[in-house]
Tab-separated table of C-alpha atoms and ligand atoms in Angstrom:
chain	number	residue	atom	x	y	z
A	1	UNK	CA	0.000	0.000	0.000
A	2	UNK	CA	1.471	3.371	-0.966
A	3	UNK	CA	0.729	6.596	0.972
A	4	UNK	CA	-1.839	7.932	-1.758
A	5	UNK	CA	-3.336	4.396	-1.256
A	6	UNK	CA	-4.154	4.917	2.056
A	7	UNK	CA	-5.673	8.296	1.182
A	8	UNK	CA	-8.046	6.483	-1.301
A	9	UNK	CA	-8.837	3.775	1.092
A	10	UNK	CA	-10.090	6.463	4.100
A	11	UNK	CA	-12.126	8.541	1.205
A	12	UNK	CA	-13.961	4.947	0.552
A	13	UNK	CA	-14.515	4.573	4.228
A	14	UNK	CA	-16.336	8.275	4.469
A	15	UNK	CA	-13.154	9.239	6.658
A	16	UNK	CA	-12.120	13.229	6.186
A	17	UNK	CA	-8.817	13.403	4.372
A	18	UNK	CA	-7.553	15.367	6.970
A	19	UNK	CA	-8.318	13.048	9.415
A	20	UNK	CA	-6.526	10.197	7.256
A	21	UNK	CA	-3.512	12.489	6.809
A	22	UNK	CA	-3.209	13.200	10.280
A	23	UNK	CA	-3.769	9.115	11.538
A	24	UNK	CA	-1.336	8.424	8.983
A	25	UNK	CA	1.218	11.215	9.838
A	26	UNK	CA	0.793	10.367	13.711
A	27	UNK	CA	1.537	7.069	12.628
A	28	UNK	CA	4.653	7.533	10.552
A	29	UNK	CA	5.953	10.246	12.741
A	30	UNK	CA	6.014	12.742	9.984
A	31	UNK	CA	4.159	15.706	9.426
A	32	UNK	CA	1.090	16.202	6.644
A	33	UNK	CA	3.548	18.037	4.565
A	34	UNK	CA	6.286	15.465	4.330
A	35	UNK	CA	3.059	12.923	3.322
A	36	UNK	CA	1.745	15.284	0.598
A	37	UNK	CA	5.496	15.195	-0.806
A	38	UNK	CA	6.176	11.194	-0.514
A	39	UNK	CA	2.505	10.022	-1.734
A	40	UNK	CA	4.212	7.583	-3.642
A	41	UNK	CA	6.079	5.969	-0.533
A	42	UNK	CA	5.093	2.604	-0.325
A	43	UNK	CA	3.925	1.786	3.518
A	44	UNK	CA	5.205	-1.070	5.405
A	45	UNK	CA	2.976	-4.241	6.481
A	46	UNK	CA	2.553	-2.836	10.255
A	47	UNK	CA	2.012	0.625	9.394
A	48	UNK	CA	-0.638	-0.028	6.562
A	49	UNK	CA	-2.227	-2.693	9.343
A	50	UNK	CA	-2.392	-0.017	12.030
A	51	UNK	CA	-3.907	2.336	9.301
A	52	UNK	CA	-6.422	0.269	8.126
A	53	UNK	CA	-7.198	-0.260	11.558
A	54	UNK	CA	-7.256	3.936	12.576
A	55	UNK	CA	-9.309	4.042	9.234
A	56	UNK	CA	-12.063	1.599	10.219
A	57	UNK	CA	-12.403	2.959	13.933
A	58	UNK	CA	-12.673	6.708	12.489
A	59	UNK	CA	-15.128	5.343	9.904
A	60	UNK	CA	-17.125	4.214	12.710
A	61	UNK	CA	-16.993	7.179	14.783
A	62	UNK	CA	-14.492	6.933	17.313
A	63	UNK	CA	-13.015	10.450	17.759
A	64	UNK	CA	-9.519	10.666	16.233
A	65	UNK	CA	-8.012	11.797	19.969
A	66	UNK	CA	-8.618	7.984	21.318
A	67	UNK	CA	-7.055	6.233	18.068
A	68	UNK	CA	-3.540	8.422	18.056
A	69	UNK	CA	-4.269	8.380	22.198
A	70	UNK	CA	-2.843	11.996	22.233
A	71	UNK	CA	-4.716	15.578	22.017
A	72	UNK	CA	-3.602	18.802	21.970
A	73	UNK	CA	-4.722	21.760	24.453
A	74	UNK	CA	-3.033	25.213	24.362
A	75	UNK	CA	0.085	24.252	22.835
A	76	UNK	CA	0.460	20.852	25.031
A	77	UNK	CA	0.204	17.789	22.936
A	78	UNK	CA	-1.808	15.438	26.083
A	79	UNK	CA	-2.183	11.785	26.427
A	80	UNK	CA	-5.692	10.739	26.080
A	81	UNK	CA	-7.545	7.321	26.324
A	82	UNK	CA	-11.491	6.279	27.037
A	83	UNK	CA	-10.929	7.215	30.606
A	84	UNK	CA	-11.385	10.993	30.148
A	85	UNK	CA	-12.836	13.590	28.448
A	86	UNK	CA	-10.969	15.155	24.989
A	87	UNK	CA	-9.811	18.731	26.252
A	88	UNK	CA	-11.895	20.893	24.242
A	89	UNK	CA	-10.788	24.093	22.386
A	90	UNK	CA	-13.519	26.107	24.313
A	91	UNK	CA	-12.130	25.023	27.802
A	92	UNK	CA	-9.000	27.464	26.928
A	93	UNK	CA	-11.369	30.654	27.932
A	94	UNK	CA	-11.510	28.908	31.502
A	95	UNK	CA	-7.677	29.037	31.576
A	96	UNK	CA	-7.156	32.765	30.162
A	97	UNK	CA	-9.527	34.155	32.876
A	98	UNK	CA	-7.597	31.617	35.087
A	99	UNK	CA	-4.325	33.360	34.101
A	100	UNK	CA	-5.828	37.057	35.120
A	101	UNK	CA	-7.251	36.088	38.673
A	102	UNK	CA	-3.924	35.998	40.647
A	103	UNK	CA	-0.608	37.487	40.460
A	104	UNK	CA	1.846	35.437	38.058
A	105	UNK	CA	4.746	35.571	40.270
A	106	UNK	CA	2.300	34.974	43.724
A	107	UNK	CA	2.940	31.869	45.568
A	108	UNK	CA	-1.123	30.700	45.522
A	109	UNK	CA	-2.611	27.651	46.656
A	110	UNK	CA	-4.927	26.730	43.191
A	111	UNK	CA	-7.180	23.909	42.533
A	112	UNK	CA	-8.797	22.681	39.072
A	113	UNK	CA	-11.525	20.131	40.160
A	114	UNK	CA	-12.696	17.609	37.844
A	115	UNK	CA	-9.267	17.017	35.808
A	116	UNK	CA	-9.596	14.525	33.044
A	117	UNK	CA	-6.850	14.631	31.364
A	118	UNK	CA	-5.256	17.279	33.189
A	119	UNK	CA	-5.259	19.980	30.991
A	120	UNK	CA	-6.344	23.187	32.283
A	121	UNK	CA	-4.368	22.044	35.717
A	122	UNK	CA	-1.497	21.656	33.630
A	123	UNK	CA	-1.856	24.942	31.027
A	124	UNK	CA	-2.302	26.987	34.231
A	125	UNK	CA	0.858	25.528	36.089
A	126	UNK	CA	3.105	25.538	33.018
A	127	UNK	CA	1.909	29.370	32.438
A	128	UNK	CA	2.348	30.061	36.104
A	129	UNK	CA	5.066	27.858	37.688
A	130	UNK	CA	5.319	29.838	40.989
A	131	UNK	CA	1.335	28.393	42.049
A	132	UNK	CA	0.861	26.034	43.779
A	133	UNK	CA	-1.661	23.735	41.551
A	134	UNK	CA	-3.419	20.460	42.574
A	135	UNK	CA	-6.034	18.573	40.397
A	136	UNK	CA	-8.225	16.354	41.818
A	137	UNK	CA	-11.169	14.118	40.258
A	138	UNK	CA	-13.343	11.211	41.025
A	139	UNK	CA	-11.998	8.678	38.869
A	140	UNK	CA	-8.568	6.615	39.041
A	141	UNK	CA	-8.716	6.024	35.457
A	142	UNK	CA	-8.508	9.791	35.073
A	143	UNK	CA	-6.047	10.859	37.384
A	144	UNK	CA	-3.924	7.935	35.775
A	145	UNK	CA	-3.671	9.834	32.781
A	146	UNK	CA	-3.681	13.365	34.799
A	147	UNK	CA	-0.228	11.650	36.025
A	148	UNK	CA	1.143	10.898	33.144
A	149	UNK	CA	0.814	14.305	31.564
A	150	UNK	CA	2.187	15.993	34.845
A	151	UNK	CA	5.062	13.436	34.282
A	152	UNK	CA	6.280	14.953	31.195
A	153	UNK	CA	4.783	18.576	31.034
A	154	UNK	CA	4.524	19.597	35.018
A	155	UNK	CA	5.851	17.362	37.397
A	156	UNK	CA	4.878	20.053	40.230
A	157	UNK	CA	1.477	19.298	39.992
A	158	UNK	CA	-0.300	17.562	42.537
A	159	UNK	CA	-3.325	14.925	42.019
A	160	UNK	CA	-5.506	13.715	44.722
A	161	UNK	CA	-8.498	11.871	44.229
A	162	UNK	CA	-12.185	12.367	45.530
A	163	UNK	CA	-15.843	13.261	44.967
A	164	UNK	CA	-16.253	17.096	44.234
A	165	UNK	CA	-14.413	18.435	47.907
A	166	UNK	CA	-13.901	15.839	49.586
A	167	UNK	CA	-10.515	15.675	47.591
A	168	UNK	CA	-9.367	18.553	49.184
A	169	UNK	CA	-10.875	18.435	52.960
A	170	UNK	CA	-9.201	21.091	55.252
A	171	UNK	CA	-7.874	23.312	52.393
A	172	UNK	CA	-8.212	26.203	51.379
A	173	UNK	CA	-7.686	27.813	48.030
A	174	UNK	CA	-6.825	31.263	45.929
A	175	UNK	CA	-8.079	30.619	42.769
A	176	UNK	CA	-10.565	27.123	42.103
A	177	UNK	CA	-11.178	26.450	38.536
A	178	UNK	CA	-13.539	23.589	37.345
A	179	UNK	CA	-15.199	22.266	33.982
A	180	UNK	CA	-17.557	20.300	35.262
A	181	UNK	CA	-20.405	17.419	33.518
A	182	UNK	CA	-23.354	20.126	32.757
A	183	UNK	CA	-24.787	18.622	29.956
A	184	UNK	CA	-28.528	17.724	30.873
A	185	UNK	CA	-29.075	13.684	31.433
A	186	UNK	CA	-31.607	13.733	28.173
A	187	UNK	CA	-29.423	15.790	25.849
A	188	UNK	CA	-29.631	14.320	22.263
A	189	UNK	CA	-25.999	15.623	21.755
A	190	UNK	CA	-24.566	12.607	24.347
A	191	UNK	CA	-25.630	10.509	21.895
A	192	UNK	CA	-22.832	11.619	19.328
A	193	UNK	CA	-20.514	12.055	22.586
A	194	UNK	CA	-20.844	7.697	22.748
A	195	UNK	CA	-16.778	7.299	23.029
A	196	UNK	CA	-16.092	9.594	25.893
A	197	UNK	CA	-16.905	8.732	29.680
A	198	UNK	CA	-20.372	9.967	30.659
A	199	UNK	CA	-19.630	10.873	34.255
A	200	UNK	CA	-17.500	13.253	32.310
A	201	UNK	CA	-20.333	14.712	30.606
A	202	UNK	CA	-23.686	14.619	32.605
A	203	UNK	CA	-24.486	14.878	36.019
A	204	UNK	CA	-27.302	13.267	34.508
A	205	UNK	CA	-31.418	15.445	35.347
A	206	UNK	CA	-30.517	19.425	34.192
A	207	UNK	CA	-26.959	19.386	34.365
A	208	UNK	CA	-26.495	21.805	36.832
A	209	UNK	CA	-26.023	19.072	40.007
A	210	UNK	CA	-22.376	18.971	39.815
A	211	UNK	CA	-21.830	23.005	39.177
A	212	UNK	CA	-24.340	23.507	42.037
A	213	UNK	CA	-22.309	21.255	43.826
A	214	UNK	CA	-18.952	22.721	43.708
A	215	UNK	CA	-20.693	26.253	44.261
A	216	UNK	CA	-22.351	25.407	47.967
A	217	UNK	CA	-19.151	23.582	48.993
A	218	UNK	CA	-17.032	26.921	47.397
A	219	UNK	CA	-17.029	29.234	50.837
A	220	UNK	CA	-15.372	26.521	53.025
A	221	UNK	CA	-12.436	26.243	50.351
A	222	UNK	CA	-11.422	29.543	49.413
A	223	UNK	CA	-9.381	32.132	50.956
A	224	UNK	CA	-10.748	35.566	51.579
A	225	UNK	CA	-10.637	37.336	48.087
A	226	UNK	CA	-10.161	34.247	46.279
A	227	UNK	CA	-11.788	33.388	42.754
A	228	UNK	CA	-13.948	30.673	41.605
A	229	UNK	CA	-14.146	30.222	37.687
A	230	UNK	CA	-16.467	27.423	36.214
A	231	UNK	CA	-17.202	26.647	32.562
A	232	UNK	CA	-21.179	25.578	32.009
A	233	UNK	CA	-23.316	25.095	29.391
A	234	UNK	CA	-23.963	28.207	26.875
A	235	UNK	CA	-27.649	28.524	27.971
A	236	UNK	CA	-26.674	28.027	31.596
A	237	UNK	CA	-25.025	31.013	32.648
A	238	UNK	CA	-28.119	32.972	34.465
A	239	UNK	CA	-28.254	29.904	36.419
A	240	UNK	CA	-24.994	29.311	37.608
A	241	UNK	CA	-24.971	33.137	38.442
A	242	UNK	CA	-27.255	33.049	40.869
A	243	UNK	CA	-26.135	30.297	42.607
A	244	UNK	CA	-22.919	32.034	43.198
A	245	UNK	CA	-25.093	35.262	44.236
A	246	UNK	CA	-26.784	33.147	46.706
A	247	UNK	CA	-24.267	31.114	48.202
A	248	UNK	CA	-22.761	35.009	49.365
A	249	UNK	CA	-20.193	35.528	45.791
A	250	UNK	CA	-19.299	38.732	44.572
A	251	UNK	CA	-18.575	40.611	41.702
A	252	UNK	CA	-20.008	37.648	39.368
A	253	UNK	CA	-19.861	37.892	35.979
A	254	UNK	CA	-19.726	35.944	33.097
A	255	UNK	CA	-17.485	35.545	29.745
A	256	UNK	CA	-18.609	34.334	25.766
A	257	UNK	CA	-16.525	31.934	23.835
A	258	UNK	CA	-15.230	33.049	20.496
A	259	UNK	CA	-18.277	32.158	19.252
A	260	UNK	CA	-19.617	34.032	21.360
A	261	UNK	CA	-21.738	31.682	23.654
A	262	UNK	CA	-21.711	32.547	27.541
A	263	UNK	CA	-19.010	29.331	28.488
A	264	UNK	CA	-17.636	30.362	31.738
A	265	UNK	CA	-19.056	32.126	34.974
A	266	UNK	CA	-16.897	33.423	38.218
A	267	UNK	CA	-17.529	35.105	41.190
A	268	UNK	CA	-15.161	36.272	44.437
A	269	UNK	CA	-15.407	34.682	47.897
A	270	UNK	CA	-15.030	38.039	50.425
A	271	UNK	CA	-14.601	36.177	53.387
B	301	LIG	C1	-16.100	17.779	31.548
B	301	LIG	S1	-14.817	16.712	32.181
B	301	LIG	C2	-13.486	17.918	32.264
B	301	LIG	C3	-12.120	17.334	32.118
B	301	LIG	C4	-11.016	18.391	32.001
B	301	LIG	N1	-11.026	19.299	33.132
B	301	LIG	C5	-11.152	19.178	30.718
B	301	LIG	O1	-11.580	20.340	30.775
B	301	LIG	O2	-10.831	18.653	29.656
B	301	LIG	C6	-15.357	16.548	33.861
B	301	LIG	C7	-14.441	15.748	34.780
B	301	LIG	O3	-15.067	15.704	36.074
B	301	LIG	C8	-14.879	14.424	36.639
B	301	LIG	N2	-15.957	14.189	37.618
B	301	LIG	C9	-17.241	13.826	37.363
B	301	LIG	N3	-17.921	13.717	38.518
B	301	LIG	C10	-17.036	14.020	39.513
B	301	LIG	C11	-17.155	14.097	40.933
B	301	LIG	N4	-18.296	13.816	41.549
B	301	LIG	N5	-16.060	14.480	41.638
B	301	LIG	C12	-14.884	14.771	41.005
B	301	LIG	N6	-14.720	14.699	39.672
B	301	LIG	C13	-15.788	14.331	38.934
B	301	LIG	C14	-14.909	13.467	35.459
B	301	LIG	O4	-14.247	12.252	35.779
B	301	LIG	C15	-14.204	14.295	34.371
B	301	LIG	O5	-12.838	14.025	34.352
């Protein structure tokens, strides 16, 4: 099989050429643009295998993060697998507001709850290696792969496992960040969503258990002026806004994506 056969075998599955080029450039260790210049290369037995393989799973759905098992999140190429959610480009809004809420060269105690992969714990502790960061979630699976990525992007990061809070009993925080499951339990989008865990993506009724959740157990975690960021659904910014008015926040507000759909919501704990 030569490289421009592999292209004409993922346009008879219904697989994106893009997608193909970058399954087969993953695989090869090359980049598209040394593929578009060797599409006459013929392919090795194992790599036209493993293609064919890539090609089929693609063709049936499975999102191109889980078959290269790596994903890329402000600038950090991740480890993924079926144990946690694929960072999404949106989530990056989270981490920019993130950024602003402290002082970069302050020594902060910081906590992203709800981790997956690890990404916004580790974009905010490679942007600000002077915080303190820890990143907890419920699932071992998760913070398995959380590790790994600390291994080789952040080693300084610290993991602990646990439902919501109860990861982080006794402590207090700075800055909390969290992208939560919001998506309602009866969403027809989950049903696209198939590959990726659902605890990741519903708290299953509205969607708003797990965001109300981290709001009411807020006040006994941060320190006095300290922020608490949270990315929701686009039509659930009102109500995560007045849950952080009524568990005593301040200054809340709330920031559009660059499509321009309300995506995150913060408030400040006084004290
Ligand atoms: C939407 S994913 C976000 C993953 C990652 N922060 C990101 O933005 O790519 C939500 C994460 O929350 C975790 N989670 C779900 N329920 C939890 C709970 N009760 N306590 C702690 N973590 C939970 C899931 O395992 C999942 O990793």
């Amino acid at each position: 099989m030569r490289i421009r056969d592999a292209l004409a075998l993922a346009q008879a599955l219904g697989v994106a050429r893009l997608d193909a080029q970058l399954l087969l450039a993953h695989r090869l260790g090359r980049s598209r643009a040394w593929l578009l210049a060797h599409d006459d290369d013929a392919l090795g037995e194992t790599d036209a295998a493993a293609l064919r393989d890539g090609l089929r799973r693609r063709a049936a759905g499975e999102p191109l993060a889980y078959i290269t098992c790596v994903a890329e999140f402000r600038g950090l190429a991740l480890a993924v697998s079926p144990a946690v959610l694929i960072p999404r480009p949106e989530t990056e809004l989270l981490v920019e507001w993130a950024l602003e809420l402290q002082p970069a060269e302050a020594e902060v105690d910081v906590a992203d709850l709800g981790t997956g992969s690890g990404a916004v714990a580790l974009a905010l502790q490679q942007a600000r290696p002077r915080w303190r960061v820890t990143a907890t979630d419920r699932s071992p699976q998760a913070l398995a792969v959380a590790r790994e990525n600390a291994a080789r992007h952040a080693p300084s990061l610290a993991l602990a496992q646990g439902d919501w809070w109860g990861a982080l009993v006794g402590r207090r925080f700075a800055l909390v960040v969290s992208n939560p499951p919001y998506v309602a339990g009866d969403d027809p989008h989950l049903a696209a969503l198939g590959h990726e865990p659902r605890a990741a993506l519903t708290p299953e009724g509205d969607g708003l258990a797990a965001l109300a959740r981290i709001v009411a157990g807020a006040p006994a975690h941060l320190e006095a002026g300290g922020w608490l960021v949270l990315e929701h659904g686009h039509d659930q910014a009102e109500a995560v806004r007045a849950c952080l008015v009524r568990s005593g926040f301040d200054a809340t507000s709330t920031r559009s994506d660059l499509a321009g759909l309300p995506r995150c919501s913060a408030g400040c704990w006084r004290g």
